[in-house]
Short mmCIF file of C-alpha atoms in Angstrom, two decimals:
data_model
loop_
_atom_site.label_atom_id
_atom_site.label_comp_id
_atom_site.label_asym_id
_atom_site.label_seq_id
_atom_site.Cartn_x
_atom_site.Cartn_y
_atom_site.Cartn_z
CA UNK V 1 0.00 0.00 0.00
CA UNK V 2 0.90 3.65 -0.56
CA UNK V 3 -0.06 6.73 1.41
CA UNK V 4 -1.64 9.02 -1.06
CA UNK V 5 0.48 12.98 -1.36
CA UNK V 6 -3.11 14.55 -1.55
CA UNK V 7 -5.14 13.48 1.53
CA UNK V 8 -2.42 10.76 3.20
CA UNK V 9 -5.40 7.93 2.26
CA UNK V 10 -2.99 4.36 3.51
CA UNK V 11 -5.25 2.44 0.68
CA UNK V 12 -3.10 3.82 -2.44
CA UNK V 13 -2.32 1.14 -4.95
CA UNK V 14 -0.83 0.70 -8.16
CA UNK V 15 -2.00 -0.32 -10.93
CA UNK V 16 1.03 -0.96 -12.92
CA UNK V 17 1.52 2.67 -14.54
CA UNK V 18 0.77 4.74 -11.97
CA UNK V 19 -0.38 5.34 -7.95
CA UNK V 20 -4.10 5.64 -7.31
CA UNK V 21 -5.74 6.90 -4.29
CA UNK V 22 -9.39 5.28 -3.66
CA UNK V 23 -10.70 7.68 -1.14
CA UNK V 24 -9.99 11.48 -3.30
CA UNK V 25 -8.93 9.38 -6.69
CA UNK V 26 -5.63 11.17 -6.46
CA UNK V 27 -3.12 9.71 -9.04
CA UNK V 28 0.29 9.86 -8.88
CA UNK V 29 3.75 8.38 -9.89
CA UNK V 30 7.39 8.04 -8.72
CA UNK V 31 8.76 11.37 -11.53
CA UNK V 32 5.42 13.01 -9.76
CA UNK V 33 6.54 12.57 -6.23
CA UNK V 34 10.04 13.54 -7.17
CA UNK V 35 9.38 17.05 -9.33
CA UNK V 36 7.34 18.01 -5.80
CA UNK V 37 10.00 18.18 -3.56
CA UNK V 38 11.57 21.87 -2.74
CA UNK V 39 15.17 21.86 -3.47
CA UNK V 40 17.74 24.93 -2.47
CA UNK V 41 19.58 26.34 -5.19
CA UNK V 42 21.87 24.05 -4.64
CA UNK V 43 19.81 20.71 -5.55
CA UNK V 44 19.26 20.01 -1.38
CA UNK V 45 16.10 19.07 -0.54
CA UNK V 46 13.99 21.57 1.76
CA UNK V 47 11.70 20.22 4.28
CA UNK V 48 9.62 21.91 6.76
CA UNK V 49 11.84 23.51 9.69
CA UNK V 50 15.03 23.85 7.95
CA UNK V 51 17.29 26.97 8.72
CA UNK V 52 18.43 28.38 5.21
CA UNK V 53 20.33 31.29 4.55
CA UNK V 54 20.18 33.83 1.59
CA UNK V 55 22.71 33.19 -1.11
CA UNK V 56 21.75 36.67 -2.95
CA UNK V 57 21.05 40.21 -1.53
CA UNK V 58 17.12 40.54 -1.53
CA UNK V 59 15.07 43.75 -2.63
CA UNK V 60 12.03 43.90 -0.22
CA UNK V 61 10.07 47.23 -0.34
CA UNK V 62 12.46 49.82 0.83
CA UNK V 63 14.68 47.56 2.82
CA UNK V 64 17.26 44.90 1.12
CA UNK V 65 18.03 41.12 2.56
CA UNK V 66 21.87 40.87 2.17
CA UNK V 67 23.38 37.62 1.43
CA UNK V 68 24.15 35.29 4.19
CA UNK V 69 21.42 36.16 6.10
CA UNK V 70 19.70 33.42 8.20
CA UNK V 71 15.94 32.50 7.67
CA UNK V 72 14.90 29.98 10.86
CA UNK V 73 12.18 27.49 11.15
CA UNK V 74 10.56 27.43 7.44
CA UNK V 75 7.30 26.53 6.26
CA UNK V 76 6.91 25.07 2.88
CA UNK V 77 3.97 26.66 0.72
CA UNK V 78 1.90 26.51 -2.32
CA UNK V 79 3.19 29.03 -4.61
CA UNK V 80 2.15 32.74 -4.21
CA UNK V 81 4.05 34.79 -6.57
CA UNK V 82 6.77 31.91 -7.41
CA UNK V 83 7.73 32.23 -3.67
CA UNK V 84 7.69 28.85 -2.18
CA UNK V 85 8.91 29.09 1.16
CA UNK V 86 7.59 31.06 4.35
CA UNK V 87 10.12 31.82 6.71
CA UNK V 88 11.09 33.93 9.69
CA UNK V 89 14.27 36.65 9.66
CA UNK V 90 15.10 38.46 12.92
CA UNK V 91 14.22 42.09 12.91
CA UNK V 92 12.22 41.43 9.97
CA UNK V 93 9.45 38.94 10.80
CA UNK V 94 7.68 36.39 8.45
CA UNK V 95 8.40 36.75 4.78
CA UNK V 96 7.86 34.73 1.77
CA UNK V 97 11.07 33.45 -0.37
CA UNK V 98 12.17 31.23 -3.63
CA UNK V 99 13.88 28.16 -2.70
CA UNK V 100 16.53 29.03 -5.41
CA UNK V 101 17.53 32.03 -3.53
CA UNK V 102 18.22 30.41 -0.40
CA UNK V 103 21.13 27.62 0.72
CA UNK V 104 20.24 25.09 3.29
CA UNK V 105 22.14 25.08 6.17
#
């Protein structure tokens, strides 16, 4: 059995070209499951929690993230705006970022 990416159903089963989900008739395969994963800009996968740091000096508003700067405790997101991560930045707060702006630590 496989646990289904959409709703987590345990009952997911293949049918010999792809994954199918019986409860929310998800479907879903092996390149599927690998394209979703977040990945750093330096091909390391990102997973919920991670600290990152910026590898590229930031525009935001009137104020500018410099390079090297740490981002704690992230939150992985549907896209808004091509940003895919939330994180937090001391002095700054909560702010949305692109994974392939940031370097995990």
């Amino acid at each position: 059995m496989y646990n289904c990416p959409k709703c987590n159903c345990e009952y997911g089963y293949d049918d010999g070209m792809a994954y199918n989900c019986p409860e929310c008739g998800h479907v879903w395969t092996d390149l599927c499951l690998e394209e979703a994963k977040v990945k750093d800009a330096f091909g390391n996968e990102l997973q919920d929690g991670d600290d990152v740091i910026l590898n590229k000096d930031l525009k935001m508003g009137s104020q500018t993230l410099k390079r090297g700067t740490k981002a704690t405790k992230i939150q992985l997101i549907e896209e808004v705006d091509g940003h895919d991560i939330e994180a937090r930045i001391d002095g700054v707060g909560r702010v949305y970022l692109k994974s392939e702006f940031v370097k995990k630590l």
